[in-house]
Short mmCIF file of C-alpha atoms in Angstrom, two decimals:
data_model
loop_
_atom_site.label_atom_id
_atom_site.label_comp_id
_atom_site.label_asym_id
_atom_site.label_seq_id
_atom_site.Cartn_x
_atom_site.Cartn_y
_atom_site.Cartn_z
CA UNK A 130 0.00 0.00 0.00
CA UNK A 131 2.46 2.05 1.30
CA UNK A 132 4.23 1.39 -2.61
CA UNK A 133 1.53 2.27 -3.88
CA UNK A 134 0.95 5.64 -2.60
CA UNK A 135 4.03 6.69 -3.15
CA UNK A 136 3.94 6.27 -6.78
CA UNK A 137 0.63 8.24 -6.70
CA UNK A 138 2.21 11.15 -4.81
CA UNK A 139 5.53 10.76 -7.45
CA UNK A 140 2.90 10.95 -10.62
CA UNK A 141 1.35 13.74 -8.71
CA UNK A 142 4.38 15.77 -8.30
CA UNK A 143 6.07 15.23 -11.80
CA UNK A 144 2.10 16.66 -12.61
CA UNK A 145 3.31 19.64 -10.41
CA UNK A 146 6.69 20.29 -12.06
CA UNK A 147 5.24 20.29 -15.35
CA UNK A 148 2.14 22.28 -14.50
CA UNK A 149 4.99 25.22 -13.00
CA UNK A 150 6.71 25.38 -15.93
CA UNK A 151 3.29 25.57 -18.08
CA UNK A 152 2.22 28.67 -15.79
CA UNK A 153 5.70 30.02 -15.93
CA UNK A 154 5.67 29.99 -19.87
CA UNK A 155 2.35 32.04 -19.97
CA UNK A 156 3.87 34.34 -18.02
CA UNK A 157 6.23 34.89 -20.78
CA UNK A 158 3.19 35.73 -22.89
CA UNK A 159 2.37 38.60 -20.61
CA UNK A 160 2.20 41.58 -22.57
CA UNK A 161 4.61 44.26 -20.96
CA UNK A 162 3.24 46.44 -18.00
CA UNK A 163 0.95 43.50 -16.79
CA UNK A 164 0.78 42.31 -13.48
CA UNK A 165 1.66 38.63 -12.92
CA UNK A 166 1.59 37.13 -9.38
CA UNK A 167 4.82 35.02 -9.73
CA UNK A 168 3.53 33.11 -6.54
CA UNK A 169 2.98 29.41 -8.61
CA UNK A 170 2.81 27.20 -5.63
CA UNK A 171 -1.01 28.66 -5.46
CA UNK A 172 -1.87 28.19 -8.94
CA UNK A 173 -2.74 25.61 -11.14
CA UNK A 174 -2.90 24.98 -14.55
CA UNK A 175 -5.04 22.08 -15.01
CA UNK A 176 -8.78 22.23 -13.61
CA UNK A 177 -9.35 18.33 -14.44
CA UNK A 178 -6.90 15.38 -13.50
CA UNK A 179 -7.17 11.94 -14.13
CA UNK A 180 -4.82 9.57 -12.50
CA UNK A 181 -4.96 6.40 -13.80
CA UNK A 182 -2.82 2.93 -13.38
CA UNK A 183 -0.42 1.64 -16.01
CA UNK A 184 -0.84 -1.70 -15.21
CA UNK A 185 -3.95 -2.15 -16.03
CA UNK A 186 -6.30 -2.40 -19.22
CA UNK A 187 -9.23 -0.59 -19.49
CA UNK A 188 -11.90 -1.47 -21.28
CA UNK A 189 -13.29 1.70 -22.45
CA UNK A 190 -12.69 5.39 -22.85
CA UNK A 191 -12.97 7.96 -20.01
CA UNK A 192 -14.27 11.21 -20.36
CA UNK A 193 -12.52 12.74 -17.48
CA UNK A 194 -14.55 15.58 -17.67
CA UNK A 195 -18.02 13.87 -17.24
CA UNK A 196 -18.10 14.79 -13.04
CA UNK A 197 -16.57 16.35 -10.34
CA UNK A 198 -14.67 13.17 -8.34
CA UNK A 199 -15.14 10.00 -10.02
CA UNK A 200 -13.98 6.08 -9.11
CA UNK A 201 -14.93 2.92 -10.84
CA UNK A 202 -17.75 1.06 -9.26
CA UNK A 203 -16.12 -2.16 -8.19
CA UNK A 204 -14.16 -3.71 -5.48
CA UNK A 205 -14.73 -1.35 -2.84
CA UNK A 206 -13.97 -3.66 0.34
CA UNK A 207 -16.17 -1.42 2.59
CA UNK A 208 -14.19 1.81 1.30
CA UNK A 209 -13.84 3.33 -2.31
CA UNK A 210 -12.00 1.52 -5.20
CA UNK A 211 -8.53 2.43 -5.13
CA UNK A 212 -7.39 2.07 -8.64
CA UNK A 213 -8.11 5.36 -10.50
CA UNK A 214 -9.39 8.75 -10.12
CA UNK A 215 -10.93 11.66 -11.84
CA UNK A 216 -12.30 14.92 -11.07
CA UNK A 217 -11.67 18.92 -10.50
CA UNK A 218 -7.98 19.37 -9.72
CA UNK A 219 -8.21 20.17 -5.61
CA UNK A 220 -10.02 16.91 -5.19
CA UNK A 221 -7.51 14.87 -7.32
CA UNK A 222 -5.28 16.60 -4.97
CA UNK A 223 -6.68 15.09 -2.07
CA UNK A 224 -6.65 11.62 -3.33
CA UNK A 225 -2.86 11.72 -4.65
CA UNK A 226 -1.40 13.52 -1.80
CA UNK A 227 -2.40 10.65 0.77
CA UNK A 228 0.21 10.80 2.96
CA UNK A 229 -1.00 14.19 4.23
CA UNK A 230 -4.05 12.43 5.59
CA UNK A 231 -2.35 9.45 7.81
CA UNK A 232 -2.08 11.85 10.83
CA UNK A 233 -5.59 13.07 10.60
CA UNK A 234 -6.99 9.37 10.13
CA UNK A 235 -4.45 7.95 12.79
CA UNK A 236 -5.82 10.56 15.36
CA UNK A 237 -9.17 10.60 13.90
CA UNK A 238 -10.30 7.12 12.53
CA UNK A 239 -7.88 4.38 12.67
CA UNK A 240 -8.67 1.86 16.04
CA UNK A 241 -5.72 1.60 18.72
CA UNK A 242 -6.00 -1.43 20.63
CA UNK A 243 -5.69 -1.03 24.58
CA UNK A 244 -4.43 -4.24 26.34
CA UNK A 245 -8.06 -5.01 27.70
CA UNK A 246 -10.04 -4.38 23.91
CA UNK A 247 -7.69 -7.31 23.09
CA UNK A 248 -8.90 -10.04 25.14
CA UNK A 249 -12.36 -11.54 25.24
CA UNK A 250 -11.72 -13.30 28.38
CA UNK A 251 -8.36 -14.95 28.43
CA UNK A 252 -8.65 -15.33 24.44
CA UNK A 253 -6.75 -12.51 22.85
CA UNK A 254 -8.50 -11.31 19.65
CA UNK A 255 -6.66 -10.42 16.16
CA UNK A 256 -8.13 -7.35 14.37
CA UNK A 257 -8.16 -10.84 11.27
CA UNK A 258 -10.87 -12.98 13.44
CA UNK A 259 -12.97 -9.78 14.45
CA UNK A 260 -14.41 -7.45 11.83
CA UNK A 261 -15.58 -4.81 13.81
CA UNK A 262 -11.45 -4.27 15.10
CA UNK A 263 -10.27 -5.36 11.16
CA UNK A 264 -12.65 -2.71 9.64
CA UNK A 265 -10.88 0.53 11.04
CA UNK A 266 -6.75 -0.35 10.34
CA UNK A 267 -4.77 1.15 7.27
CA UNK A 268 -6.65 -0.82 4.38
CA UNK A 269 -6.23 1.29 0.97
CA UNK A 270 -9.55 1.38 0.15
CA UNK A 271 -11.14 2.29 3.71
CA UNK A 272 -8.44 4.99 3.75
CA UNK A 273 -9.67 6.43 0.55
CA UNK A 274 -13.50 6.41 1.56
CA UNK A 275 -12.28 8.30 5.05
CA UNK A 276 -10.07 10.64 3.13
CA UNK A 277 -12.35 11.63 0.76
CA UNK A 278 -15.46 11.88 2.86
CA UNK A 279 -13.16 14.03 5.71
CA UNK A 280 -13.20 16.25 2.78
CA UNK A 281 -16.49 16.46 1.84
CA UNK A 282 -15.79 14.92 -1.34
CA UNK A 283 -19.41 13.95 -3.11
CA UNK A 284 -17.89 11.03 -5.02
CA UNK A 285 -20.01 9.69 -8.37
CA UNK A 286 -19.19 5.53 -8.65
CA UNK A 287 -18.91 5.16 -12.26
CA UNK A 288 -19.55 2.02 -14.50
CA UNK A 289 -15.73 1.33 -15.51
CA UNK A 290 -13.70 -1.54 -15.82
CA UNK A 291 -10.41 -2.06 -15.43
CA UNK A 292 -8.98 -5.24 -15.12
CA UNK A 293 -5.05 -5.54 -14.39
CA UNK A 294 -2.67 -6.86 -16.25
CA UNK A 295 0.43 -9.84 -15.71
CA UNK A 296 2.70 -10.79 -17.25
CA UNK A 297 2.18 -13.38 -20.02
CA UNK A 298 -0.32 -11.08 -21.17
CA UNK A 299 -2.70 -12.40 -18.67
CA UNK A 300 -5.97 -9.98 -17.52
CA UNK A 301 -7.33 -10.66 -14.07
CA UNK A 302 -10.56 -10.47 -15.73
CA UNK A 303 -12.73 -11.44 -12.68
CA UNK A 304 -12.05 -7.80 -11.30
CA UNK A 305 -15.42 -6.26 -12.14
CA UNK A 306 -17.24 -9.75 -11.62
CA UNK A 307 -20.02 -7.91 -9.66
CA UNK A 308 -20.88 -5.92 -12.86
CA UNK A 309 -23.15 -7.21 -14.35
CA UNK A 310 -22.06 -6.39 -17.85
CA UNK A 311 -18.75 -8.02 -16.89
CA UNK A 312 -20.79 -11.11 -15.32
CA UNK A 313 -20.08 -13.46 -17.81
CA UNK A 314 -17.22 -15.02 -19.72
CA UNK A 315 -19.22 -14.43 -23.18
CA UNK A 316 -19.34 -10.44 -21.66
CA UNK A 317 -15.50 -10.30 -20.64
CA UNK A 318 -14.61 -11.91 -23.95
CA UNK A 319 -16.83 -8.53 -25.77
CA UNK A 320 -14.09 -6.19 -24.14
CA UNK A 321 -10.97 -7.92 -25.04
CA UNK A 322 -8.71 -6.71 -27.66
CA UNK A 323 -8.77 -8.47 -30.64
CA UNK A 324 -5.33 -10.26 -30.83
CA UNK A 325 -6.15 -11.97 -27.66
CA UNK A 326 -8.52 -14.28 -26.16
CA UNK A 327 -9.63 -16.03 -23.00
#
């Protein structure tokens, strides 16, 4: 997980670089006596981000301007599906700058164990065998649903696909099983590309 969200923040910030030297070539455009606030850490250039995996094929286009913070509508494990995001720039913000949330949902949500919430007599319980303890540790997808709903974030689930990819090529096509579109081996095979098969 941990991996993971450091890649994120790493796409996010080559994002940044970029999107400085975008706003600082404008202000080369500036015709002479204009004020420019040469303050870029405030500014951004984009106003829509999509983050999206590269290991993983998708089996359609995304508009990434179709709504304000959307996620794929699968495989949410009692949080919000962790594999791509889209939406206005200060919420993509939010969901590729994780790291800036673990103190808020360590203090805020996340479940410390005290000696005696650890024993149910002289058993000792494993956040594994109880789901009420397992529910509230670091688990990427519960992290996302806290970090985004901290933030007021109105989230739209959207009906995409994405199933990832190994090496061979081989598609973990049972991904998006509980769509119902993607149901069925004779539906999976519909969104495959051409040269291979199942």
């Amino acid at each position: 997980m941990i991996k993971q969200w450091n890649s994120i923040k790493g796409v996010w910030d080559l994002m940044r670089q970029n999107e400085v030297r975008l706003l600082m070539e404008q202000r080369l455009n500036i015709p002479a006596g204009e004020n420019d606030n040469n303050d870029y850490s405030q500014r951004h250039y984009y106003d829509q981000v999509g983050l999206f995996r590269s290991d993983v094929f998708y089996t359609k286009h995304i508009d990434i301007f179709d709504a304000n913070a959307a996620l794929p509508n699968f495989h949410h494990f009692t949080g919000y599906n962790d594999r791509l995001f889209y939406g206005k720039y200060d919420y993509a913000k939010l969901w590729a700058n994780r790291f800036d949330f673990v103190d808020i949902f360590d203090k805020k949500y996340m479940f410390h164990f005290k000696k005696k919430q650890m024993f149910q007599g002289n058993k000792m319980i494993f956040p594994t065998k109880h789901p009420s303890l397992m529910k509230l540790g670091y688990h990427s997808e519960r992290f996302v649903k806290k970090l985004l709903n901290h933030y007021n974030v109105t989230v739209e689930l959207k009906n995409i696909c994405v199933w990832r990819v190994r090496s061979g090529p081989r598609f973990i096509v049972n991904d998006c099983k509980e769509m119902k579109k993607f149901s069925t081996l004779k539906a999976v095979s519909e969104h495959l590309p051409p040269e291979l098969d199942i």
